[in-house]
Coordinates of C-alpha atoms and ligand atoms in Angstrom, one line a residue:
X1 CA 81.7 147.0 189.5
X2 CA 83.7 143.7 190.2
X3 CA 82.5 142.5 193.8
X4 CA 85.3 141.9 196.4
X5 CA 84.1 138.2 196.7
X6 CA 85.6 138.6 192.6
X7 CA 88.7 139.5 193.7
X8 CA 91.7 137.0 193.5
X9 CA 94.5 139.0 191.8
X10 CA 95.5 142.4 192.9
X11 CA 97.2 144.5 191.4
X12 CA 99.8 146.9 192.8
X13 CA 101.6 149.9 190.6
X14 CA 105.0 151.0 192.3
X15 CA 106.8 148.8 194.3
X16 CA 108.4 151.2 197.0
X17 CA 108.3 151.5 200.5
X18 CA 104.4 151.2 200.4
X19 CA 103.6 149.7 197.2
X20 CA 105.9 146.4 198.2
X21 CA 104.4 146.9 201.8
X22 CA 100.4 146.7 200.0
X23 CA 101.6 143.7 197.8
X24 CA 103.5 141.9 201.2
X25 CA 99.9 142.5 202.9
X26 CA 97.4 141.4 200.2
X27 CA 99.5 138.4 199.5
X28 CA 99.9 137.4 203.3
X29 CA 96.1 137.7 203.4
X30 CA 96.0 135.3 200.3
X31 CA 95.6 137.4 197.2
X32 CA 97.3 136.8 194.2
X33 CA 99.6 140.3 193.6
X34 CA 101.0 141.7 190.3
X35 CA 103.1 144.2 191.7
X36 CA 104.5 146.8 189.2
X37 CA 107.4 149.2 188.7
X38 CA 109.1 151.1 186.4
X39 CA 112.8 149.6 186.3
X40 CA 113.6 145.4 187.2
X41 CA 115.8 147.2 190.2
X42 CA 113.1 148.8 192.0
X43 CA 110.6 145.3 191.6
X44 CA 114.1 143.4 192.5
X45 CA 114.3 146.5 196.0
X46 CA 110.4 145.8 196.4
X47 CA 110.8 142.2 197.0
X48 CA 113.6 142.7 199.3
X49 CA 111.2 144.8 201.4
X50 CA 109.0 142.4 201.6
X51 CA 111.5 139.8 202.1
X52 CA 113.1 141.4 205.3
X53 CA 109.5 142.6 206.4
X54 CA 108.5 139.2 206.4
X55 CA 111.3 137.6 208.3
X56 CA 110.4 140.3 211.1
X57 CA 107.0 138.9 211.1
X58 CA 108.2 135.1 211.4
X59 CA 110.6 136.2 214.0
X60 CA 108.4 138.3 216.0
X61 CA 105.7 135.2 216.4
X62 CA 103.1 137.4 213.5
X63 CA 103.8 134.6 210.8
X64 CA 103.3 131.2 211.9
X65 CA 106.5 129.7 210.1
X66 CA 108.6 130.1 207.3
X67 CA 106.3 128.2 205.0
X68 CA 103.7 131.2 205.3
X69 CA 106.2 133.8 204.2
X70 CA 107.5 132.0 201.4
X71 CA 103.6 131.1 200.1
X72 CA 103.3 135.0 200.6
X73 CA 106.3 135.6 198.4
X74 CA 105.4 133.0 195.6
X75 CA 101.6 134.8 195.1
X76 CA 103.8 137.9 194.0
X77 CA 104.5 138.4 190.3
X78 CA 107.0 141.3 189.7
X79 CA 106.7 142.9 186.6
X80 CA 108.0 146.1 184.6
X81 CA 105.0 145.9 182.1
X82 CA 101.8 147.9 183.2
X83 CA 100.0 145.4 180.9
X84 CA 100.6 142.9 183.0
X85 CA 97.8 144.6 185.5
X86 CA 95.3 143.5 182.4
X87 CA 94.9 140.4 184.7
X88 CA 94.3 142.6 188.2
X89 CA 90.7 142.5 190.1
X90 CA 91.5 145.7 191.8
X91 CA 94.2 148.0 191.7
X92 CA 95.6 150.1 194.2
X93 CA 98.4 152.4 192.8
X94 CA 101.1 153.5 195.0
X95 CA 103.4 155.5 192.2
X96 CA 105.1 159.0 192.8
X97 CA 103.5 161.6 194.3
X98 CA 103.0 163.6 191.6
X99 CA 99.4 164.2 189.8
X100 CA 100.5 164.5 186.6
X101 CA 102.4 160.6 186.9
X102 CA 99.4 159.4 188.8
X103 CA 97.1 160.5 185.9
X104 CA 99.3 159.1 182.9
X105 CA 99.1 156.1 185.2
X106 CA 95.4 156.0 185.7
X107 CA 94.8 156.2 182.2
X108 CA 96.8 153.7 181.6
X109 CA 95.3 151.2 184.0
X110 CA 91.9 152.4 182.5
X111 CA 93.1 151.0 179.1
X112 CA 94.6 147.8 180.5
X113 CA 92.4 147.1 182.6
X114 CA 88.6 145.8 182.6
X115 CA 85.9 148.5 182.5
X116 CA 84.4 146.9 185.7
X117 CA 87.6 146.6 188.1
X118 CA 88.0 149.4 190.5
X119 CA 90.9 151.3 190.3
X120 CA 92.4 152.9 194.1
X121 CA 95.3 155.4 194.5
X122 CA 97.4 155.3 198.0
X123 CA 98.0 158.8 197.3
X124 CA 99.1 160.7 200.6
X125 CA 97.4 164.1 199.7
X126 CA 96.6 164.1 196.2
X127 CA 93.0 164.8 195.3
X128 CA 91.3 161.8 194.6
X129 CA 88.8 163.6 192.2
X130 CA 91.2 164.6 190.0
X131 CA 93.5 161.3 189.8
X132 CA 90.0 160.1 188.9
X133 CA 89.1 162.6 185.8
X134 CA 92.4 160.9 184.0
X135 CA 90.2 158.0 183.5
X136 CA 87.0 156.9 182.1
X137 CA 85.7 155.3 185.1
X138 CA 85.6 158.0 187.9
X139 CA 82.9 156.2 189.9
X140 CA 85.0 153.2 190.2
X141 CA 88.4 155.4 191.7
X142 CA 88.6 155.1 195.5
X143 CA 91.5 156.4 197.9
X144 CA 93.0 153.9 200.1
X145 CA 95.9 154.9 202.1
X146 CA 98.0 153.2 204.0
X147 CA 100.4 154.1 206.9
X148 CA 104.0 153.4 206.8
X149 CA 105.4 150.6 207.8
X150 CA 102.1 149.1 205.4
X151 CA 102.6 145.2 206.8
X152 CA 102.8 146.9 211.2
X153 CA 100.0 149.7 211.1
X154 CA 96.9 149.3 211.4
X155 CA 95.1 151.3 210.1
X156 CA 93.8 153.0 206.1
X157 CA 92.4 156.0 205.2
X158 CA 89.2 155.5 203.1
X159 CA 88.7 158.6 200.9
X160 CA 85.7 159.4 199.1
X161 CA 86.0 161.0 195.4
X162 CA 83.4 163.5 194.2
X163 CA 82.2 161.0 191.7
X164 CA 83.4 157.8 194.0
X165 CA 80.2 155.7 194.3
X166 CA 79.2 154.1 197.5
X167 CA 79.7 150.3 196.2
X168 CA 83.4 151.3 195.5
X169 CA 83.4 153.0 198.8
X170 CA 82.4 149.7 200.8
X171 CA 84.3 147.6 198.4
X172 CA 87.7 150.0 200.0
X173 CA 86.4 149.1 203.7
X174 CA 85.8 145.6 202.7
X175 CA 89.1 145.2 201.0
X176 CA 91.4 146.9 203.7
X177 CA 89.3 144.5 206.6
X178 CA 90.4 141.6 204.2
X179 CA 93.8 143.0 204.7
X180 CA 93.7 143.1 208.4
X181 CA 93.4 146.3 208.6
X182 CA 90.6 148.8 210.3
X183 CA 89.6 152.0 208.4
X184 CA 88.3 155.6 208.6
X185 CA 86.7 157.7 205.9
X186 CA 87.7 160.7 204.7
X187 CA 86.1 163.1 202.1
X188 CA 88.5 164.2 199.5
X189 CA 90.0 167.1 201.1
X190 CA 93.6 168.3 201.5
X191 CA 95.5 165.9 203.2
X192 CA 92.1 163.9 204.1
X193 CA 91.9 163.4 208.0
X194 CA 95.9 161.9 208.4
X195 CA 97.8 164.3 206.8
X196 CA 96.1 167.5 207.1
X197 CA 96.9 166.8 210.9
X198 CA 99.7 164.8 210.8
X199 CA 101.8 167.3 208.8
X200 CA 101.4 170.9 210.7
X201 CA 102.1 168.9 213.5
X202 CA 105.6 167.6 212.2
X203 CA 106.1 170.9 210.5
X204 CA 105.6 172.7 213.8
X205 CA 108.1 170.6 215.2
X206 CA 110.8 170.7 212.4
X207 CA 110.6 174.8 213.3
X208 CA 110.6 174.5 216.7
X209 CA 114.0 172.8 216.5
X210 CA 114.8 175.3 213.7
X211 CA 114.0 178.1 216.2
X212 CA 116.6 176.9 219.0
X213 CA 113.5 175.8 221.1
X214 CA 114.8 172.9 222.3
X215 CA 116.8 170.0 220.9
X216 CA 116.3 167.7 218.4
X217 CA 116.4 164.8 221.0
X218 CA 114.0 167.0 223.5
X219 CA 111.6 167.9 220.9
X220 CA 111.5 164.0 220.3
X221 CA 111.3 162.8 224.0
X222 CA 109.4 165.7 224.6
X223 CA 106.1 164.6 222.1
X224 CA 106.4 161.1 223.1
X225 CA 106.7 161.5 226.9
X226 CA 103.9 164.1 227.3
X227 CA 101.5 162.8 224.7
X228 CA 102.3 159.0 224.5
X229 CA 102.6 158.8 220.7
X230 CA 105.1 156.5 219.4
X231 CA 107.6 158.5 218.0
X232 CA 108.3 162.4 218.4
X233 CA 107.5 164.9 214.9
X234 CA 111.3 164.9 214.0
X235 CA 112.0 160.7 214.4
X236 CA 108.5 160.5 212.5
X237 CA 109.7 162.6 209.8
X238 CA 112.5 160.4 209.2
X239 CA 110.8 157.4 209.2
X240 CA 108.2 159.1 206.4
X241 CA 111.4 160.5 204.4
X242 CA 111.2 164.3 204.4
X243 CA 110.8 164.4 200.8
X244 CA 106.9 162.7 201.8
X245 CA 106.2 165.5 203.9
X246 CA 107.8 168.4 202.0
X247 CA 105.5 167.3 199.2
X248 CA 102.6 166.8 201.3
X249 CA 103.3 169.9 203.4
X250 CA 103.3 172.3 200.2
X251 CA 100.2 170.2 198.8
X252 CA 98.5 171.6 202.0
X253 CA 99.9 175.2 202.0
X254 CA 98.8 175.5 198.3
X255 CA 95.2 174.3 199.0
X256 CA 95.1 175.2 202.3
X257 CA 97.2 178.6 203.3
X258 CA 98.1 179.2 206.6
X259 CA 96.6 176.7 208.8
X260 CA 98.1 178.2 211.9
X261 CA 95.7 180.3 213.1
X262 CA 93.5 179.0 216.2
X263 CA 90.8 177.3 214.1
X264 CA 87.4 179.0 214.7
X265 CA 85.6 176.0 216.0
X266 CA 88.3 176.1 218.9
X267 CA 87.2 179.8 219.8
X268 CA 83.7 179.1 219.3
X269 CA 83.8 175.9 221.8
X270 CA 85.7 177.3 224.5
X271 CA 83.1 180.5 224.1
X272 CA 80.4 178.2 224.7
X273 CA 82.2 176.6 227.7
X274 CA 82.6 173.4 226.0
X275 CA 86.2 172.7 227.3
X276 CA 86.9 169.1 227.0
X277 CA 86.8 166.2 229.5
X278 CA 86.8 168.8 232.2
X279 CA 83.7 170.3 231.4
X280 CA 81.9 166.9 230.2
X281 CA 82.3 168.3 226.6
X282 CA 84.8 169.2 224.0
X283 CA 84.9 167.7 220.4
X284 CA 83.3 164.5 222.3
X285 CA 80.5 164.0 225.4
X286 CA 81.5 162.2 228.5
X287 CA 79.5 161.2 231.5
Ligands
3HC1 N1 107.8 145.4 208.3 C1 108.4 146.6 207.9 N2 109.0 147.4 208.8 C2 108.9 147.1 210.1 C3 108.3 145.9 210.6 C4 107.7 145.0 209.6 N3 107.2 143.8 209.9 N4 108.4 145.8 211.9 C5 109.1 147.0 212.3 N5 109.4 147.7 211.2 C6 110.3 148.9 211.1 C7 110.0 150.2 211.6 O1 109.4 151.1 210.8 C8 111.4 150.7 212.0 O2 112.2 150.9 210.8 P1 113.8 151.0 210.8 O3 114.3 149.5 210.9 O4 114.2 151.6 209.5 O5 114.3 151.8 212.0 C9 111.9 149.6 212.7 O6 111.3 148.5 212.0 C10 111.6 149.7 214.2 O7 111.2 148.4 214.5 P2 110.9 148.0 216.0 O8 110.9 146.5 216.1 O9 111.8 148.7 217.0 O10 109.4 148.5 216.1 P3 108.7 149.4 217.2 O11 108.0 148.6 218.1 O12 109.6 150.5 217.6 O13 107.6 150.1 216.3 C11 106.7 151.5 214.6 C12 107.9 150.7 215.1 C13 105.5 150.6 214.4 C14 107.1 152.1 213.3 C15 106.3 152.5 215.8 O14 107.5 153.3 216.1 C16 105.2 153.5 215.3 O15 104.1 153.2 215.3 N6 105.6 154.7 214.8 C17 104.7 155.6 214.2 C18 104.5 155.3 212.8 C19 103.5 156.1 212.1 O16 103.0 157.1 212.6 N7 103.2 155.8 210.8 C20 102.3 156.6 210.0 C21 103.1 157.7 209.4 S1 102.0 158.7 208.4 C22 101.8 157.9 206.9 O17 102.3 156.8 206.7 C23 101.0 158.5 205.9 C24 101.8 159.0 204.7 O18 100.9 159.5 203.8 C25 102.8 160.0 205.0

């Protein structure tokens, strides 16, 4: 496996919303970035991304100066040519959410690529285990997603393929820290921790607008006020695109069937008395 101290080009296939967010990252924390897409257009979009994103960051006190986001811009080839990734150190593939692009990809980036480079897919829900059976190097395929808007959250998913070996696992913590970013792991489950959660709960409240509980605005205000999150399920779900979660929502009802039942554990806690902070015990102790 190529070490992360190896690492000085990365390379980046798709160059949406969160493929030019990973290249704006890994080139603001000094990696050289081939980013990738399939038309000049969407490269031509992904540098405007980043070109905005960037000025938000100088303006907002995040980027020293000018001078840093311009560096950041100048260690990021576009490219249309998937060969171009030949020269990448790592990978991490943020393409369509469909497997069967994500495996024509993979095996791509398995032939252009070198045997030792790791290759890691930002996929949302997709399982990891199967991107990885598109290629020769299984071991060496590592999830790492990221959260939208890539260059303002903090935080990335670390998911573990069946075949994903540990190296490649720390290489994925190691990589997103290098980033400025702080991880979780996640086996390769439906929708991994962020998703399987995140989405009922945005689905939950797309039908309880649908179902005249409240409006739109209340369900919003309503989520934020009572529970402090940033933004309420229906704001959130714009700022994903709907399309995201449609996709990841039927990913989880195929895999997962109807996940609205009160999940056993929740029965078999509050059987045992274990109610929460309340009781000194829930999911977590406290004194
Ligand atoms: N680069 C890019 N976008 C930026 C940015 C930057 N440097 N700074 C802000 N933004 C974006 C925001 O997304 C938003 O977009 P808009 O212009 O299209 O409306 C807008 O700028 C708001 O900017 P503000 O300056 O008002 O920023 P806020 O202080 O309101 O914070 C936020 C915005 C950080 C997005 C905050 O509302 C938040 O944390 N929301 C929750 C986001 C979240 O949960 N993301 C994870 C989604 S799940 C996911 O990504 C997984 C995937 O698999 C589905």
């Amino acid at each position: 496996m190529r070490e992360l101290e190896a690492v000085e080009t990365v390379g980046v296939v798709g160059a949406g919303t969160m493929g030019s967010g990973i290249a704006q990252v890994a080139a603001v924390a000094g990696y050289d970035v081939v980013m990738r897409d399939v038309k000049s257009e969407f490269v031509d979009r992904g540098f405007d991304t980043i070109r905005s994103s960037l000025d938000r960051k100088v303006n907002s006190g995040d980027l020293s100066d000018d001078d840093d986001a311009d560096a950041a811009v100048e260690r990021i080839e576009g490219t249309t040519e998937l060969a171009e990734l030949g020269e990448a150190d790592l990978v991490v593939e943020a393409a369509v959410e469909e497997m069967e692009i994500k495996q024509d990809v993979f095996a791509d980036l398995d032939d252009v690529t070198d045997d030792d480079v790791v290759l890691a897919t930002n996929t949302s829900t997709l399982s990891i285990t199967t991107i990885a059976s598109a290629t020769e190097r299984p071991e060496l395929v590592v999830g790492v997603h990221f959260m939208n808007p890539v260059p303002v959250m903090k935080g990335v998913e670390v998911v573990v393929g069946e075949k994903t070996d540990s190296e490649v696992v720390e290489l994925a913590h190691g990589f997103s820290e290098a980033l400025g970013k702080e991880t979780w792991e996640s086996d390769d489950k439906p929708g991994f921790v962020s998703n399987r959660i995140l989405m009922p709960w945005i689905n939950e409240g797309v039908r309880a607008y649908d179902e005249g509980v409240a409006t739109k605005e209340d369900i919003d205000r309503g989520m934020k006020l009572g529970t402090n999150v940033p933004m309420g399920p229906l704001e959130l779900a714009d700022h994903i695109g709907l399309d995201v979660c449609l996709d990841a929502t039927e990913t989880l009802h195929e895999e997962l069937g109807d996940r609205y039942t009160p999940a056993y554990l929740l029965k078999r806690k509050v059987d045992a008395g274990d109610l929460g902070k309340k009781t000194g015990r829930g999911f977590y102790e406290y004194d």
